[in-house]
Each structure stands twice: as C-alpha cells, then as structure tokens.
Amino acid sequence: MATTQASAGPSAAAQSTVGFDVSPVPANPLGEGRWIKTAACLIIGDEILNGKTHDSNSNNFAKFCFERGIELKRIEVVADDEEEIVEASRRMVQKYDFVITSGGIGPTHDDITYASLAAAFRRPLVHHAETLRRMTEMSKHRADVAAQTDAQRVARERMALFPAHAEVLFVHKDLWVPVVRLEGKLCVLPGIPGLFQRLLSNLTPFLPLPPPSERAFRHLIFTNAPESSIAPFLTALQKRVQGEGIRVGSYPLFQKGVTVSLIGRDEQRVRGIGEEVAREIQGEVIEAKRVGDEGAGDPASPDSTPSS
C-alpha cells in the first residue's frame, strides 16, 4: 500500500499553478430534508495492524464528526483483504448514514480498496476519464513520470480505476485525487494523513450535515480528587441523566486528578448539571461551550489541566 505524497497530489512548487474545477454539489444523497446522524470509519491496511504505521485518520475523523453534531458509532481496522473489506463496508453502509474508508487506493498490488468495494456493491471497475486527465495534467512536467514503462503507467492508472456509476467528487482545486462516493453514503479517502485531512475538510459542502442545533454542548470540570472518590457520584449522576441524552465521562490523569466531561444538546441543562458537578467534586470548570462555535478556540482535551 505504498502510496506516496508525490503520486497522490501536487508538489509544493506545482500547487500555485494548479486550478482544477471543483465538482458541483449534487442533490442530497440521503433525500430532501434528511441529514447525517450517524457515521462509521473503516481504516484499511496491513501496516496499521502490524504496527508499522500509526493511524491518525480515525482520530481526525472522530473530531470532524463531533464538531458537526454527527455521532460516530464505530471505528474498525481491517487488513488488505477483500473479504474483510467487503463484509465491513456492506455492514456499515446498511447501518450508518455516513461511512468513510481510509487507505488502499494507491498503485501497488496491495491497494485493493476500489476493487473490494466494487465487489461489495456488485459493480465492475472502470477507468474514470476525468481523473486520468487531471492526473496527467498534474504530472506533465515530471520527467520521472514521462519516462515510465507501460507496466508502470498501468500501475499509476490503477488509481483512477473506480467502481462503475460511483459519484466522483472533485472537492479540492489543487488535487487530482477525487472522493469516490458509493451508495450515497460511503466516501473513499486516501491513507496519507495530510491528504486525508485536506479532502475530508473540503468534502464538507457535499455532505448533508446536521443543523447547528444538533451540535453538542460540552462542559469540562477538573478536580484534584482521585477518580475512586468521585466514582459513586458520577455513577448515580449518569443513571439520573441518561434519559435526557446527556453523557457523563471521566478521564483520569495519573497522579494529577480527573477531568469530568458532560456532553448534551440542551445547553441550559448541561450548564446546570456542570455547576452541580463542580460543587460535588470540588472542581474547576475548564470549558463550557457549544462544539464547533467559531472563535471559541480549541476545546480542552481530557489531558488538559487548568493553569496554576
């Protein structure tokens, strides 16, 4: 699965001269008036499972979903194995509104994501002419590409061999790599983290996202108390509020204290519970904001502690 940054996108020097057209935004693939509520992430690659490569794409996708009011329900990692990719992709598309895959779309023998997804949804593989054109345009000044053998050219063009009748969304004006969407739900993204993030970010206008009111309100309280001391209170609190769609989380820092997280859509209610928690655990509020609000700064993580 040896896709390189050079093969997947423009060099730094070339970026300023690239200006591909971005695809028009199609009709809502979920149907008029519907939006994404649930999501799943399928990470594909032997190199993740054998520890050679650290996966950051699932973490970035989790943040992407949380900040937009989408509930990420599942993250899975599978090998470069067609049977596993077929099973997981079919199951996820059936259960969730938005599914992404990451990895396995390069030019080598173990890049089998497109072929596996074609098998999963019973479609033939076909070369996509516009992707080939953009790929050629991007590399026309590269002597190493111009000197490729027929076998090397065939390998390169595998990166434009997509399941037939898939949506091919060009979301970034400086990249020839599109986002391929199947069944109106499953979006195929590369494994290279920088490229993954650029395409995911630019995919946003093409997604039927929830309205701002669906975004979570998050309240974080830090206490120096040991987690065992606050556990009975938090257990009782979760039982009391779970019917209101409020989640209570506890994130200990070794020999430092605990960050308690309250997440829900009703800002007033979450704030009120946050005040109660702060009193009960003798804690300090370190964040209280609607996730995704502009100008609010980066949210504090469970590893954060208040400054002294």
Coordinates of C-alpha atoms in Angstrom, one line a residue, residues 33 54 63 88 135 151 154 156 271 273 281 308:
G33 CA -34.8 17.2 4.4
H54 CA 0.3 4.9 13.3
K63 CA -13.1 15.2 15.7
A88 CA -17.3 -4.4 6.8
M135 CA -3.6 13.0 -13.1
A151 CA 3.7 -1.5 -16.7
V154 CA -0.8 0.8 -15.9
R156 CA -0.3 4.5 -12.0
R271 CA -24.6 24.0 32.3
I273 CA -25.5 19.9 35.8
I281 CA -16.3 17.1 43.3
S308 CA -1.9 27.5 38.1

